[in-house]
mmCIF file of C-alpha atoms in Angstrom:
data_model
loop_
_atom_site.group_PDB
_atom_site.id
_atom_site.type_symbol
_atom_site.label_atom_id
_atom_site.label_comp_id
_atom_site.label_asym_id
_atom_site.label_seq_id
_atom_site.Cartn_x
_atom_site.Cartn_y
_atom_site.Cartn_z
ATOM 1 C CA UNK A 773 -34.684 12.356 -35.889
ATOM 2 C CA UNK A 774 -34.484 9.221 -33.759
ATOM 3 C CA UNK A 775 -34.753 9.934 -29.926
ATOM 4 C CA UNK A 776 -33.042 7.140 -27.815
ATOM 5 C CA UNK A 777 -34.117 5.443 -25.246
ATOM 6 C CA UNK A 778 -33.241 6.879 -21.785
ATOM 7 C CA UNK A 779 -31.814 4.638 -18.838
ATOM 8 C CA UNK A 780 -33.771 4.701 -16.289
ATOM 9 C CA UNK A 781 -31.424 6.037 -13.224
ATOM 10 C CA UNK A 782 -32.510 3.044 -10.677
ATOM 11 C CA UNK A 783 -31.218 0.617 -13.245
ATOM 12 C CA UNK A 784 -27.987 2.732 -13.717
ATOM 13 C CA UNK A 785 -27.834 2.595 -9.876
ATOM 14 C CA UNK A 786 -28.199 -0.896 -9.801
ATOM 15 C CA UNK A 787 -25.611 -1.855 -12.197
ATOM 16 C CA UNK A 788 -22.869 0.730 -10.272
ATOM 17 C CA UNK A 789 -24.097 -1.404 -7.634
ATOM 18 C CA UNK A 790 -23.303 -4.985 -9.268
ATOM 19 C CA UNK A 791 -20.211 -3.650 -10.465
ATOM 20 C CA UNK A 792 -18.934 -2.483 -7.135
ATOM 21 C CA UNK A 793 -19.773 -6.098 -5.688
ATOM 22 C CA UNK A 794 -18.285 -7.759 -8.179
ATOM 23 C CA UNK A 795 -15.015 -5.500 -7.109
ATOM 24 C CA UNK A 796 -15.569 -5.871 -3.803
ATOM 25 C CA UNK A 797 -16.122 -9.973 -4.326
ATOM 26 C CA UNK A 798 -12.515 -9.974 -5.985
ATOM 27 C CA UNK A 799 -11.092 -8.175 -3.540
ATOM 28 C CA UNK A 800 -12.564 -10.138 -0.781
ATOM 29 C CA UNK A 801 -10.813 -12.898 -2.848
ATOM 30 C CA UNK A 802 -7.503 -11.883 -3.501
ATOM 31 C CA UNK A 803 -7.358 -10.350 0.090
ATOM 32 C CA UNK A 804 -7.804 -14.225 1.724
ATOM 33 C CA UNK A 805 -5.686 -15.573 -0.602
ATOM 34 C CA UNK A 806 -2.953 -12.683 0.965
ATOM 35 C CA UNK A 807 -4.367 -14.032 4.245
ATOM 36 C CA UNK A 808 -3.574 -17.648 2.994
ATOM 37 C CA UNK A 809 0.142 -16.501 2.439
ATOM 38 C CA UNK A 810 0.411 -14.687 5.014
ATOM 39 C CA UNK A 811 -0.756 -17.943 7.244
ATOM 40 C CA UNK A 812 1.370 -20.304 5.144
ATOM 41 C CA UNK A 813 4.478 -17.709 6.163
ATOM 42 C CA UNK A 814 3.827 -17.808 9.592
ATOM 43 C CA UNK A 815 3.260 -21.483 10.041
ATOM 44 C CA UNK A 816 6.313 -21.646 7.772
ATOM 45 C CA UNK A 817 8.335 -19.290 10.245
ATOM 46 C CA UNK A 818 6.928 -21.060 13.085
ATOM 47 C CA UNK A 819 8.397 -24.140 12.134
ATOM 48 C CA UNK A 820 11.918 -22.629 11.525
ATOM 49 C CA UNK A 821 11.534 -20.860 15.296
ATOM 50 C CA UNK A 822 10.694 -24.313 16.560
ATOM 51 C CA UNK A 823 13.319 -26.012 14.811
ATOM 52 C CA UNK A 824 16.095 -23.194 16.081
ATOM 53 C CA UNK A 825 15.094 -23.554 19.030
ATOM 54 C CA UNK A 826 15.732 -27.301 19.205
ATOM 55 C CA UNK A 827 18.818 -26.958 17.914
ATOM 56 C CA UNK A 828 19.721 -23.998 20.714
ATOM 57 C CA UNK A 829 18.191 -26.961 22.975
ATOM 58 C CA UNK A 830 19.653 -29.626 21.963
ATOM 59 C CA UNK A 831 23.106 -27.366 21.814
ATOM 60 C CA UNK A 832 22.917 -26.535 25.517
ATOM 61 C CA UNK A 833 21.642 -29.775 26.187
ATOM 62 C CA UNK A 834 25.099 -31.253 24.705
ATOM 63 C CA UNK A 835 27.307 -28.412 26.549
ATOM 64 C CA UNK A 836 25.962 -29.583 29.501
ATOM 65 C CA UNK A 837 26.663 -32.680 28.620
ATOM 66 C CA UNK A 838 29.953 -32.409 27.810
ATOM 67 C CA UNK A 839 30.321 -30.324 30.964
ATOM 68 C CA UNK A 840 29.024 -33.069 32.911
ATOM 69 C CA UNK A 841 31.033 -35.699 31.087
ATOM 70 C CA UNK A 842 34.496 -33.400 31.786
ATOM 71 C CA UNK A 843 33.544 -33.313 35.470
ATOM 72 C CA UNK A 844 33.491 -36.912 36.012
ATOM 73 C CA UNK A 845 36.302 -37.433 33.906
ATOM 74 C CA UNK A 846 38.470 -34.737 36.090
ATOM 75 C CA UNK A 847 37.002 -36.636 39.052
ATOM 76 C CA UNK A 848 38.265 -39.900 37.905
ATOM 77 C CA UNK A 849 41.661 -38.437 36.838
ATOM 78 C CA UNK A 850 41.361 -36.660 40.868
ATOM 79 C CA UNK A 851 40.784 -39.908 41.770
ATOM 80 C CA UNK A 852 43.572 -41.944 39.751
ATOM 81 C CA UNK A 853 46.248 -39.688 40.629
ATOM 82 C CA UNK A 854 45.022 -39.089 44.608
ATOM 83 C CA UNK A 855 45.395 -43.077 44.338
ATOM 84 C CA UNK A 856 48.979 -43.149 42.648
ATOM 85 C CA UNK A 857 50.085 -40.490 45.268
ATOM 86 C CA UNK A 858 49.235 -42.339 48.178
ATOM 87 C CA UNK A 859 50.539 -45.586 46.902
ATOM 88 C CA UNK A 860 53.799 -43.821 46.147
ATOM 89 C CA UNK A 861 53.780 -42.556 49.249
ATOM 90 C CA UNK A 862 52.817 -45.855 51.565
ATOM 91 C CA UNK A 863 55.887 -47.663 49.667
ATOM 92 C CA UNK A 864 58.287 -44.489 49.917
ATOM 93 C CA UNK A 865 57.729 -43.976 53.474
ATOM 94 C CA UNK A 866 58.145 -48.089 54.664
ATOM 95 C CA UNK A 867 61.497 -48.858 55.503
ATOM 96 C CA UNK A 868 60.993 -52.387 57.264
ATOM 97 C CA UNK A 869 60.679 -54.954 55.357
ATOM 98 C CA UNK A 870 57.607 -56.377 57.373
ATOM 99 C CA UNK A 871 56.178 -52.688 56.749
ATOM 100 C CA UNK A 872 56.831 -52.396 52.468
ATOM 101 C CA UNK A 873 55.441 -56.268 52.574
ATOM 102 C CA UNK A 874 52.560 -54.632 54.226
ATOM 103 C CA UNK A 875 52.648 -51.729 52.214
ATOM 104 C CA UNK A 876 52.323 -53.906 48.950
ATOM 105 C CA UNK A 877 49.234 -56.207 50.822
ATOM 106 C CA UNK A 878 47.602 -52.657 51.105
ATOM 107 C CA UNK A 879 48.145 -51.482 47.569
ATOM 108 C CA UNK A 880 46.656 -54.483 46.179
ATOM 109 C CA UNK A 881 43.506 -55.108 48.977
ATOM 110 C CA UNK A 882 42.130 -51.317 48.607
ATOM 111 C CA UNK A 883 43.470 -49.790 45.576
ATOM 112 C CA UNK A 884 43.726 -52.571 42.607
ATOM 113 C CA UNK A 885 41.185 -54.849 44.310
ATOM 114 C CA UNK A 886 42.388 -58.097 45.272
ATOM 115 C CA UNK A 887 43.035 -59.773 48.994
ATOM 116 C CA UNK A 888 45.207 -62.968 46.935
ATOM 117 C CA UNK A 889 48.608 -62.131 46.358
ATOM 118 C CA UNK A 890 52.069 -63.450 46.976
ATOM 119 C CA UNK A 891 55.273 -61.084 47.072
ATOM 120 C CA UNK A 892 58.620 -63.680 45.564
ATOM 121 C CA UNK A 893 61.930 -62.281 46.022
ATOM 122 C CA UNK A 894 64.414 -63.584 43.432
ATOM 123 C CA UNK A 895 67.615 -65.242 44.437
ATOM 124 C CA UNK A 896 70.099 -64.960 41.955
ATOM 125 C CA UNK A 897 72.703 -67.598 43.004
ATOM 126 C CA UNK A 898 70.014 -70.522 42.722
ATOM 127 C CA UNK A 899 67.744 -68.693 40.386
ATOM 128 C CA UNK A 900 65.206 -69.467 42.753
ATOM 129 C CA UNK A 901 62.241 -67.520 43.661
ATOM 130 C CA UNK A 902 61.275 -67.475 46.829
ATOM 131 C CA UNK A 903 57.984 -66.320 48.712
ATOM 132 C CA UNK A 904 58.371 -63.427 51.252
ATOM 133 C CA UNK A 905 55.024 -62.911 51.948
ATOM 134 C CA UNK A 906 51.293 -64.196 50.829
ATOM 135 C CA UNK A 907 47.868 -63.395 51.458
ATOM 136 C CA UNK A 908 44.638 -65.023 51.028
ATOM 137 C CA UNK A 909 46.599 -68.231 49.524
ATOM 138 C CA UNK A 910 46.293 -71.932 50.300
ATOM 139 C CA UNK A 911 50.176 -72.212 52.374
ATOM 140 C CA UNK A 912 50.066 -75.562 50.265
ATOM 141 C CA UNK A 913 49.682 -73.739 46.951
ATOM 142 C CA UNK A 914 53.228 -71.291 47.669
ATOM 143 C CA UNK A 915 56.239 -72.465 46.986
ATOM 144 C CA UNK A 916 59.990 -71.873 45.262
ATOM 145 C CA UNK A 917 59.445 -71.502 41.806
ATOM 146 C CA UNK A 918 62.792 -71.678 39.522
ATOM 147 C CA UNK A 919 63.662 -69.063 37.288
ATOM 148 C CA UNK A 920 61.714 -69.284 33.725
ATOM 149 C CA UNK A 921 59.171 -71.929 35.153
ATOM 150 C CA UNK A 922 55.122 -71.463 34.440
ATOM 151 C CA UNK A 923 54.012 -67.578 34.474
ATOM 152 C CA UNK A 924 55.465 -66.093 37.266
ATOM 153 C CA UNK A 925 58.821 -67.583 36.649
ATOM 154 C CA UNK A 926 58.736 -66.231 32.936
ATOM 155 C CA UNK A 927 57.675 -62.770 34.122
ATOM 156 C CA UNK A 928 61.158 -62.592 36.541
ATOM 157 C CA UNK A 929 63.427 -63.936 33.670
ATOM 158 C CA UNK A 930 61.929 -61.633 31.392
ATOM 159 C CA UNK A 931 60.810 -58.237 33.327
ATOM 160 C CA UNK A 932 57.782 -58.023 31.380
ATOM 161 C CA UNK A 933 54.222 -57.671 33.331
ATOM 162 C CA UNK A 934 51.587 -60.245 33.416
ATOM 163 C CA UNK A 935 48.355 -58.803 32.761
ATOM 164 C CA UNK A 936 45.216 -61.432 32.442
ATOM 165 C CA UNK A 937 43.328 -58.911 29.990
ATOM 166 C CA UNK A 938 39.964 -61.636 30.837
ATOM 167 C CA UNK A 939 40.245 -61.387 34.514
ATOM 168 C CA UNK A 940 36.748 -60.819 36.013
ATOM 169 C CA UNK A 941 35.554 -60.566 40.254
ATOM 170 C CA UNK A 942 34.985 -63.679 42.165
ATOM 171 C CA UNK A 943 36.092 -66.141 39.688
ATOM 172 C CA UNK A 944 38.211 -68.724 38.803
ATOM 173 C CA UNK A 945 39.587 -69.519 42.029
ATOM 174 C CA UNK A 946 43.736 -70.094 41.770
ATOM 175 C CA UNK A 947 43.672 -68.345 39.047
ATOM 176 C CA UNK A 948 46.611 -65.404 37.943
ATOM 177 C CA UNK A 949 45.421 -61.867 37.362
ATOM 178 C CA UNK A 950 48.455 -60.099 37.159
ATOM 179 C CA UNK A 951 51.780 -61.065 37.583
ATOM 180 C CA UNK A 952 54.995 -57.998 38.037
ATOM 181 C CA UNK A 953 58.214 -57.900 38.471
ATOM 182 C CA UNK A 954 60.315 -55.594 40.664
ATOM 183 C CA UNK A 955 62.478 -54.249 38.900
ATOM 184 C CA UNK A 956 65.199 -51.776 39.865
ATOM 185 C CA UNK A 957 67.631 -50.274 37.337
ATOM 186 C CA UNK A 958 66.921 -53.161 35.029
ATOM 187 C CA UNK A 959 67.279 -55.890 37.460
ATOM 188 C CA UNK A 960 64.184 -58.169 38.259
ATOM 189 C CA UNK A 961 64.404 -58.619 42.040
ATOM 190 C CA UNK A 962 60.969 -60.380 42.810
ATOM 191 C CA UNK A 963 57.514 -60.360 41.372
ATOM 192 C CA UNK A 964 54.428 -60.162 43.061
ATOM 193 C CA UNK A 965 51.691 -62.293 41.833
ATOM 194 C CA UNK A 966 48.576 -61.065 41.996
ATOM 195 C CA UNK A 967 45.530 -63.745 41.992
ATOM 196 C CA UNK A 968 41.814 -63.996 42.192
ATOM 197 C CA UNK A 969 39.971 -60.223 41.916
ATOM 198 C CA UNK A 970 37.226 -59.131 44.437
ATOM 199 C CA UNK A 971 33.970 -60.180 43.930
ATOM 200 C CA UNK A 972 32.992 -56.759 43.381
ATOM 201 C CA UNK A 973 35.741 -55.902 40.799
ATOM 202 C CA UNK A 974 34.283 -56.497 37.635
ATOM 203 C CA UNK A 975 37.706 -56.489 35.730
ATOM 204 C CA UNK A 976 41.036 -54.421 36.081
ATOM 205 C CA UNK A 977 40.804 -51.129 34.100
ATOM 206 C CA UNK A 978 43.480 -48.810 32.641
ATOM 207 C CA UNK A 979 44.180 -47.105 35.958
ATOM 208 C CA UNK A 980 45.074 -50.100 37.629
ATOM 209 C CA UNK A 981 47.666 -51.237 34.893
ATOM 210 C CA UNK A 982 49.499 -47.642 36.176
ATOM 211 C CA UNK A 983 49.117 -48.745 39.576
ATOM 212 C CA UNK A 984 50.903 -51.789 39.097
ATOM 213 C CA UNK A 985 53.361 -50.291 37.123
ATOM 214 C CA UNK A 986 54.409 -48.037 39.784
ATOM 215 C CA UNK A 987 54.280 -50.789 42.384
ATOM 216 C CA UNK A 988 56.631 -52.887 39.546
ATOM 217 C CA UNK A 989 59.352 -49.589 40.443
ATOM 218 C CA UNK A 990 58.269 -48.286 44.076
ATOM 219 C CA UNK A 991 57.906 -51.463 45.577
ATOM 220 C CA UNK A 992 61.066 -52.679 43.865
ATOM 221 C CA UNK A 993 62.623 -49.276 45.202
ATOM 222 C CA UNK A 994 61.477 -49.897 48.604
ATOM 223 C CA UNK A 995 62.394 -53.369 48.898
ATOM 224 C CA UNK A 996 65.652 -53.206 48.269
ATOM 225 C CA UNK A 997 66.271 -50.357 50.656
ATOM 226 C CA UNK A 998 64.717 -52.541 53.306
ATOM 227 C CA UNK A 999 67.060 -55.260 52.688
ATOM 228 C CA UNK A 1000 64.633 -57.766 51.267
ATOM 229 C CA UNK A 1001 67.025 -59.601 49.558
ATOM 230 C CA UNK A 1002 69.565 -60.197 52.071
ATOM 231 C CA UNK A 1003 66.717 -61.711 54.306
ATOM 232 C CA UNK A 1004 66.059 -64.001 51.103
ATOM 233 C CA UNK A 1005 69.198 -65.012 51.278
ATOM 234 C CA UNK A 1006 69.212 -65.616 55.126
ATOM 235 C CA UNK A 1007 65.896 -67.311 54.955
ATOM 236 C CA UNK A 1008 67.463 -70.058 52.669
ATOM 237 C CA UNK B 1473 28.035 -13.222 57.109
ATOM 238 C CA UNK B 1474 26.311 -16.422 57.330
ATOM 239 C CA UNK B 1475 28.046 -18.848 59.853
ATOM 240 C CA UNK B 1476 29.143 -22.357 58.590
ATOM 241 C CA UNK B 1477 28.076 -25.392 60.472
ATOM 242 C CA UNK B 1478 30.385 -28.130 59.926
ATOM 243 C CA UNK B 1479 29.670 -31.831 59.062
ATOM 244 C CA UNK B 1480 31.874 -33.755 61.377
ATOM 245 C CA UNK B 1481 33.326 -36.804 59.985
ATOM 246 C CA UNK B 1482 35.241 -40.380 61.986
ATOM 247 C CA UNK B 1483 37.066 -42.183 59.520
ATOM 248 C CA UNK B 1484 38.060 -45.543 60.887
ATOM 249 C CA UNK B 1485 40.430 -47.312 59.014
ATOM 250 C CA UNK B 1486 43.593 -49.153 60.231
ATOM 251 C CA UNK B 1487 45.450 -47.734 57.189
ATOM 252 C CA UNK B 1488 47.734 -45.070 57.047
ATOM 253 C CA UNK B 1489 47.260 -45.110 52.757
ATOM 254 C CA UNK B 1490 43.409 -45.446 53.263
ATOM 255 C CA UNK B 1491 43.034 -42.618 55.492
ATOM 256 C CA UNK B 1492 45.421 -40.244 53.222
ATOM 257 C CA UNK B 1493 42.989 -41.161 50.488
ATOM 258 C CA UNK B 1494 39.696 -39.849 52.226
ATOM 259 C CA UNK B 1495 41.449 -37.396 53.335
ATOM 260 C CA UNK B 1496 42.589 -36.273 49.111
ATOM 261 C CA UNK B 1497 38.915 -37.223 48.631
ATOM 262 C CA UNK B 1498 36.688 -35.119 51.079
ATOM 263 C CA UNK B 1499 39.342 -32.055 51.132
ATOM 264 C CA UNK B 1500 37.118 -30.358 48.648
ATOM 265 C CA UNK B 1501 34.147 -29.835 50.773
ATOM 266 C CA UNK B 1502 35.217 -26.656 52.837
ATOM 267 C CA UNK B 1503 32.345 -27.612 55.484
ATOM 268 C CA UNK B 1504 33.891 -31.272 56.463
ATOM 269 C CA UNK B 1505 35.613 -31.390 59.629
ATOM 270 C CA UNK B 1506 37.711 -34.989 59.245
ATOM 271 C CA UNK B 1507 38.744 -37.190 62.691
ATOM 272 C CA UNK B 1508 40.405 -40.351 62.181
ATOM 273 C CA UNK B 1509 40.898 -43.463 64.017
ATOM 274 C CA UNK B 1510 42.779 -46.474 63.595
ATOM 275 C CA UNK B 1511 41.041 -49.462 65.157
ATOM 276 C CA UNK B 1512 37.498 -49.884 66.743
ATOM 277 C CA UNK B 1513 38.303 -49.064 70.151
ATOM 278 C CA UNK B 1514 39.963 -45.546 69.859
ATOM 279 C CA UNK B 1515 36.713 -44.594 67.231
ATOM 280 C CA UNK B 1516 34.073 -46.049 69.852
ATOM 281 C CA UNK B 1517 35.845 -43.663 72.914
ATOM 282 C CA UNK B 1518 36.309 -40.520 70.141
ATOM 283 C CA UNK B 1519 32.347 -41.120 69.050
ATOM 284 C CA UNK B 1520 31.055 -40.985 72.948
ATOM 285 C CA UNK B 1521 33.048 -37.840 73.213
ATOM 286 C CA UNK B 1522 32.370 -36.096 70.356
ATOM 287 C CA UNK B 1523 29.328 -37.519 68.587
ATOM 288 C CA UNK B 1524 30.101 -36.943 64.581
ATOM 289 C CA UNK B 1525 27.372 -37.014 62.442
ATOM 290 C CA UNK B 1526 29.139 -39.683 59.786
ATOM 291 C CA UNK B 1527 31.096 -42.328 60.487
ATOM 292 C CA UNK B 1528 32.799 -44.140 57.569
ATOM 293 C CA UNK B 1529 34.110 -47.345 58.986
ATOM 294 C CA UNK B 1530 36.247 -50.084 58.104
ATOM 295 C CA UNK B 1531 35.694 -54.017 58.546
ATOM 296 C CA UNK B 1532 38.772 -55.604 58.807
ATOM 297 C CA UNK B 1533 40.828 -53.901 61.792
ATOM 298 C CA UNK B 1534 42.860 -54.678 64.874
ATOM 299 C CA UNK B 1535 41.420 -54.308 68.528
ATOM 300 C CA UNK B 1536 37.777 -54.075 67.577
ATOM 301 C CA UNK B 1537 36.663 -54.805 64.066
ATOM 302 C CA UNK B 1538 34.283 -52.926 62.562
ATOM 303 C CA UNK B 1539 31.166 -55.018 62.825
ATOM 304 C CA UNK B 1540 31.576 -55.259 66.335
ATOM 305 C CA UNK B 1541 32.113 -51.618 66.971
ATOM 306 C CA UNK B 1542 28.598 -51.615 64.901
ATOM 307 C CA UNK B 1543 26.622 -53.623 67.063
ATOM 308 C CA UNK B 1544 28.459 -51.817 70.348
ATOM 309 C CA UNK B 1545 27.098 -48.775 68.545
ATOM 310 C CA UNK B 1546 23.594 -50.159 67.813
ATOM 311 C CA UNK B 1547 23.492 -51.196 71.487
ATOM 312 C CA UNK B 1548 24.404 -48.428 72.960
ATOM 313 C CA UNK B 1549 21.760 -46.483 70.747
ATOM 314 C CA UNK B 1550 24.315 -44.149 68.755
ATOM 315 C CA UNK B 1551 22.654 -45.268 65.190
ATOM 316 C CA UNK B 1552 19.965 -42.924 65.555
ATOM 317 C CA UNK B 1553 22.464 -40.064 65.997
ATOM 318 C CA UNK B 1554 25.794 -41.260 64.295
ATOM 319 C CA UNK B 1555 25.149 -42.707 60.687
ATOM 320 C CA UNK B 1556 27.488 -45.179 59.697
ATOM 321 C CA UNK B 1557 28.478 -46.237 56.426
ATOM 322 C CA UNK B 1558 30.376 -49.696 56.116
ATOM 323 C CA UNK B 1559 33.543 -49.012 53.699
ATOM 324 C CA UNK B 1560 35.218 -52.500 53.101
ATOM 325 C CA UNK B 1561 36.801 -55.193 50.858
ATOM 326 C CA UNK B 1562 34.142 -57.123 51.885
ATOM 327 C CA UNK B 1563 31.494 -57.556 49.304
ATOM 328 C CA UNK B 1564 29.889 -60.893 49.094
ATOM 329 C CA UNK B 1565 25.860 -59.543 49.852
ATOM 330 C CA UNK B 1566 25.847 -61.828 53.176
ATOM 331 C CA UNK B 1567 28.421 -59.193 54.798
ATOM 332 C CA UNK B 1568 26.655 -56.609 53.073
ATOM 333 C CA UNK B 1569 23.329 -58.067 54.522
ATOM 334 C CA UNK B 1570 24.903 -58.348 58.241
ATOM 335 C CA UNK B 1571 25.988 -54.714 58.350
ATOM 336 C CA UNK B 1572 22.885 -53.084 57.310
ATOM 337 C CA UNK B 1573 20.843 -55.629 59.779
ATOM 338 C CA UNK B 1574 22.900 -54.238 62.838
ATOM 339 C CA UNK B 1575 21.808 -51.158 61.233
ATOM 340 C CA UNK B 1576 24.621 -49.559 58.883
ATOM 341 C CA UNK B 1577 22.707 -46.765 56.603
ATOM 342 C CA UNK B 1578 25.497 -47.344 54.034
ATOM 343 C CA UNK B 1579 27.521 -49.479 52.189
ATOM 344 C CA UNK B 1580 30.711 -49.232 50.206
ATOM 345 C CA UNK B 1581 32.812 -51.854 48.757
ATOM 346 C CA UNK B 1582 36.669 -50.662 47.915
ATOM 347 C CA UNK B 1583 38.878 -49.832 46.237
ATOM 348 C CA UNK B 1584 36.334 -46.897 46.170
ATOM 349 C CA UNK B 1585 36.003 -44.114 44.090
ATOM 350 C CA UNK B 1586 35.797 -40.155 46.232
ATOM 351 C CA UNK B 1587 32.354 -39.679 44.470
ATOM 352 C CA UNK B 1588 31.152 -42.496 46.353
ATOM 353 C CA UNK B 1589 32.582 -41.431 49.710
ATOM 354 C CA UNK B 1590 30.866 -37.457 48.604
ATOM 355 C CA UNK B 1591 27.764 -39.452 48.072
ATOM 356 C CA UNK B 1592 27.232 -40.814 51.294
ATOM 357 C CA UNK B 1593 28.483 -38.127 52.672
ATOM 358 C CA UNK B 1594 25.577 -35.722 51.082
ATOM 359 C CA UNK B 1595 22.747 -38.423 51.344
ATOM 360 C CA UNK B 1596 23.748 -39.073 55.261
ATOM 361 C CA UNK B 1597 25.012 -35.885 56.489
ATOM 362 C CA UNK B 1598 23.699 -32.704 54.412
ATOM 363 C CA UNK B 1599 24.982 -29.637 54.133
ATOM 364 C CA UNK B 1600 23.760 -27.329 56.590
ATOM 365 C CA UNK B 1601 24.883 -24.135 54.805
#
């Protein structure tokens, strides 16, 4: 009978031993690739908290924004109409003639932004306009102006505005901005020609279009009241 | 209860529509007291009286313009107590230039918008409240 040969227990040891590395080795192994993951995630997740919170930024960023941009527009609009009252007012509460002439000089100077203006009142029986009041214009440059002739006669025979969509500050001396007629109930009973813009007026804007429309009916309004055209008439 | 100082204001403008407009402008600041004056004269006897802390003034105006009520101010040596800030058509920079040399701390061409009159009026004259 064959006896085997027995395994010595230090070299049964050892091998447990190398076998139990070998575990521990793979473990070590698949446990950082975990931590890899795991790191990968988190950078991953990072990246999605940073990005949130850019967009949470960026969204409070364009509520304030907008908040900002609907304040200044409500101040504008505070603005616009504060403007439109008091203009409404100045012309509504002259009753001289010398005072709604002055009245108009005023709208013009501090609210549309122009010290060049002349205020024609329209005489029927010589279709004839006639100047009732100027300001900042050559005396040699004012004159009658018939009914249909150049701009501002056009703009009485028609009743349509004037509106120089190019005009810009400072320039082009003699030049027309705006031209309007008064008009009450349809009839055209002047114009008032509005000339070179402030230096510091870079161009009329949409505001001052309704400005001039409502001196077009207020100052036509108040003018006629006042008796405007019978002094026309008397001047001639 | 914390008591409210309040920012005294001159305007001087000749214009009845002007003045109705600052006043629609600064009536949303509760801690603006507004005076008003009409030429040069009546705001140079109301700011030896009373002494406001702003004074928004007006060029072009009967009795004393305001460039000359400027300089009687600078004379007189108001500007270091009254600020004054120049509100006017004119706005070439040589009138611009005069007004601040006779020692305007503000400048303001019109037609003018009420955020520009609230501007000077918080840069010049802070709240105290």
């Amino acid at each position: 009978m064959m006896k085997g040969r027995a395994v010595h227990p230090r070299k049964k040891k050892a091998k447990r031993g190398r076998t139990a590395l070998a575990g521990a080795r793979a473990e070590i192994a698949r446990l950082r690739g975990t931590l890899a993951e795991c790191a990968n995630e988190a950078l991953r997740l990072r990246e999605e908290i940073a990005i949130a919170s850019d967009l949470m930024t960026e969204s409070r960023r364009a509520r304030e924004l907008r908040r900002e941009q609907d304040c200044a527009r409500l101040a504008d609009e505070h603005a616009h109409l504060a403007s439109l009252h008091v203009a409404s007012t100045r012309l509504l509460e002259s009753v001289e003639r010398d005072d709604v002439l002055c009245a108009i000089q005023e709208i013009v100077a501090n609210l549309i932004g122009s010290e060049e203006l002349v205020v024609y009142s329209l005489r029927e029986d010589t279709r004839m306009l006639v100047p009732l009041t100027s300001m900042g214009i050559d005396a040699a440059r004012i004159g009658d102006v018939p009914l249909g002739c150049g701009v501002v006669g056009r703009v009485a025979e028609s009743g349509e505005a004037y509106v120089d969509e190019g005009a810009r500050g400072g320039k082009d001396v003699g030049a027309l901005t705006a031209c309007i007629p008064l008009v009450l109930r349809g009839r055209v009973l002047g114009v008032v020609a509005i000339y070179r813009l402030l230096v510091q007026k870079p161009a009329l804007e949409p505001s001052d279009r309704q400005l001039l429309q409502l001196l077009s009916t207020h100052a036509a309004v108040a003018l006629h009241c006042s008796g405007a055209g019978r002094v026309a008439q008397l001047a001639s | 209860m914390a008591e409210v100082t309040m920012r005294r204001v001159l305007v001087v403008d000749d214009s009845a529509m002007i003045r109705a407009l600052y006043k629609q402008a600064l009536a949303r600041v509760a801690d603006c007291a507004l005076a008003f004056a009409p030429d040069g004269a009546q705001a140079l006897a109301y700011i030896k009286r009373e002494e406001p802390g702003l004074v928004f003034l007006d060029v072009n105006m009967p009795v004393m313009n305001g460039l000359e009520l400027l300089e009687q101010l600078s004379r007189e040596g108001v500007l270091g107590r009254v600020r004054v800030v120049m509100v006017t058509t004119e706005g070439k920079p040589e009138d611009v230039g005069r007004a601040m040399s006779l020692g305007a701390a503000g400048y303001i061409t019109k037609p003018f918008r009420g955020e520009q009159l609230l501007a000077a009026l918080a840069r010049e004259l802070p709240s105290q409240s």
